[in-house]
XYZ file of C-alpha atoms in Angstrom:
158
model
C 15.250 -195.982 -181.442
C 12.778 -197.966 -183.846
C 12.680 -200.529 -181.385
C 11.484 -198.054 -178.645
C 9.117 -196.401 -180.604
C 7.474 -199.651 -181.859
C 7.327 -200.691 -178.425
C 5.585 -197.799 -176.882
C 3.152 -197.511 -179.694
C 2.305 -201.362 -178.668
C 2.220 -200.424 -175.000
C 5.406 -202.372 -174.091
C 7.120 -200.101 -171.583
C 9.961 -202.390 -171.171
C 10.634 -202.164 -175.009
C 10.551 -198.553 -174.741
C 13.133 -198.235 -172.149
C 15.622 -200.966 -173.397
C 15.462 -199.292 -176.768
C 15.861 -195.968 -175.502
C 18.677 -196.874 -173.141
C 20.441 -198.881 -175.821
C 20.132 -195.995 -178.401
C 21.756 -193.613 -175.781
C 24.662 -195.904 -174.697
C 25.485 -196.532 -178.352
C 25.335 -192.686 -179.160
C 27.561 -192.128 -176.071
C 29.986 -194.759 -177.072
C 30.025 -193.320 -180.471
C 30.898 -189.716 -179.356
C 33.607 -191.273 -176.728
C 35.286 -193.165 -179.746
C 35.326 -189.830 -181.659
C 36.889 -187.950 -178.971
C 39.638 -190.528 -178.468
C 40.259 -190.466 -182.100
C 40.900 -186.684 -181.898
C 43.171 -187.329 -179.299
C 45.475 -189.901 -181.011
C 44.908 -188.886 -184.712
C 48.120 -187.408 -185.256
C 47.057 -184.438 -187.221
C 45.352 -181.017 -186.603
C 42.954 -178.959 -188.338
C 45.591 -176.381 -189.372
C 48.133 -179.074 -190.692
C 46.450 -179.298 -194.329
C 42.923 -178.747 -195.917
C 42.051 -182.399 -195.625
C 42.438 -182.110 -191.729
C 40.183 -179.043 -191.755
C 37.746 -180.670 -193.553
C 37.995 -183.941 -191.389
C 37.631 -182.110 -188.116
C 35.172 -179.720 -189.607
C 32.754 -182.416 -190.827
C 33.375 -184.907 -187.986
C 33.244 -182.055 -185.286
C 29.595 -180.775 -186.737
C 28.597 -184.565 -186.629
C 29.611 -184.862 -183.059
C 27.819 -181.711 -182.220
C 24.763 -183.205 -183.725
C 25.321 -186.270 -181.810
C 25.910 -184.512 -178.504
C 22.317 -182.611 -178.956
C 20.853 -186.126 -180.006
C 22.086 -187.492 -176.718
C 20.719 -184.573 -174.751
C 17.195 -185.123 -176.146
C 17.575 -189.157 -175.712
C 18.560 -188.305 -172.140
C 15.285 -186.370 -171.345
C 13.372 -189.155 -173.216
C 15.008 -191.783 -171.007
C 14.251 -190.160 -167.858
C 10.793 -189.459 -169.018
C 10.338 -193.027 -170.149
C 11.347 -194.311 -166.721
C 8.766 -192.126 -165.055
C 6.134 -193.375 -167.169
C 5.196 -190.284 -169.202
C 4.838 -192.240 -172.417
C 1.864 -194.463 -173.481
C 0.385 -195.777 -176.624
C -1.932 -192.574 -177.017
C 0.890 -190.116 -176.004
C 4.476 -190.915 -177.560
C 5.216 -187.870 -179.536
C 7.814 -187.163 -177.075
C 9.462 -190.553 -178.149
C 8.847 -189.903 -181.863
C 10.060 -186.397 -182.555
C 13.709 -187.063 -180.893
C 13.588 -190.360 -183.027
C 13.179 -188.425 -186.185
C 16.266 -186.179 -185.398
C 18.257 -189.477 -184.237
C 17.682 -191.092 -187.488
C 18.823 -188.041 -189.320
C 22.081 -187.914 -187.330
C 22.401 -191.790 -188.366
C 22.048 -190.783 -192.111
C 24.534 -187.850 -191.914
C 27.027 -190.280 -190.249
C 27.104 -192.516 -193.375
C 27.278 -189.329 -195.415
C 30.000 -188.082 -193.330
C 31.860 -191.215 -193.015
C 31.738 -191.951 -196.931
C 32.951 -188.700 -197.998
C 35.233 -187.576 -195.344
C 37.374 -190.642 -194.901
C 37.886 -191.036 -198.657
C 39.090 -187.312 -198.835
C 41.383 -187.556 -195.717
C 42.861 -190.990 -197.044
C 44.188 -189.482 -199.906
C 46.382 -187.224 -197.901
C 46.812 -189.710 -195.117
C 46.880 -193.241 -196.145
C 47.055 -194.350 -192.825
C 43.402 -193.937 -192.675
C 42.755 -195.914 -195.710
C 40.108 -198.669 -194.245
C 40.983 -201.077 -197.186
C 44.866 -201.132 -196.060
C 45.431 -203.965 -193.600
C 49.023 -202.747 -193.009
C 47.749 -199.292 -192.095
C 45.457 -201.003 -189.412
C 42.267 -199.675 -191.228
C 40.689 -203.206 -191.539
C 39.029 -203.002 -187.726
C 37.650 -199.908 -188.865
C 36.163 -201.406 -192.122
C 34.904 -204.507 -189.854
C 33.150 -201.963 -187.703
C 31.409 -200.478 -190.330
C 30.291 -203.859 -192.016
C 29.147 -204.936 -188.227
C 27.130 -201.903 -187.778
C 25.498 -202.004 -191.297
C 24.540 -205.420 -190.786
C 23.151 -204.734 -187.092
C 21.039 -201.917 -188.782
C 19.685 -204.239 -191.637
C 18.872 -207.217 -189.086
C 16.871 -204.658 -186.702
C 15.007 -203.358 -189.696
C 14.358 -206.721 -191.228
C 13.389 -208.458 -188.035
C 11.664 -205.842 -186.547
C 11.634 -205.265 -182.587
C 9.132 -208.069 -182.317
C 11.729 -210.601 -183.042
C 14.675 -209.349 -181.082
């Protein structure tokens, strides 16, 4: 998202399109993984208080991701139609602010929710390799490294 906004401010339409499309595809992938997780997780909201908290928080976050994807879809279509310029880029900036809010909330939801559920369901503990949680931990570490790299390198170096 940052890449797209910085690109259009500099007049780079390709960077805008690539950044918006990448953000949309990553968000859609996240939502697909969340839905797949719901289908295979093995517990329901009515099973325990932790299950209710898990589904409530992740479901609310998923709803925000869906809203963000809707906004990004509109921005993507408009960017491919050439509606944005260095002077007129607010249509990219406002959904970008919302998307960053969703990103920050994911970190909060993940760090608080997974820990609470892991107490009741040790299979979700990301530090236990026998529970299959290590791939989830690797996913989080890779995501954080990519975010830090994009922030430090900036869109000019990508």
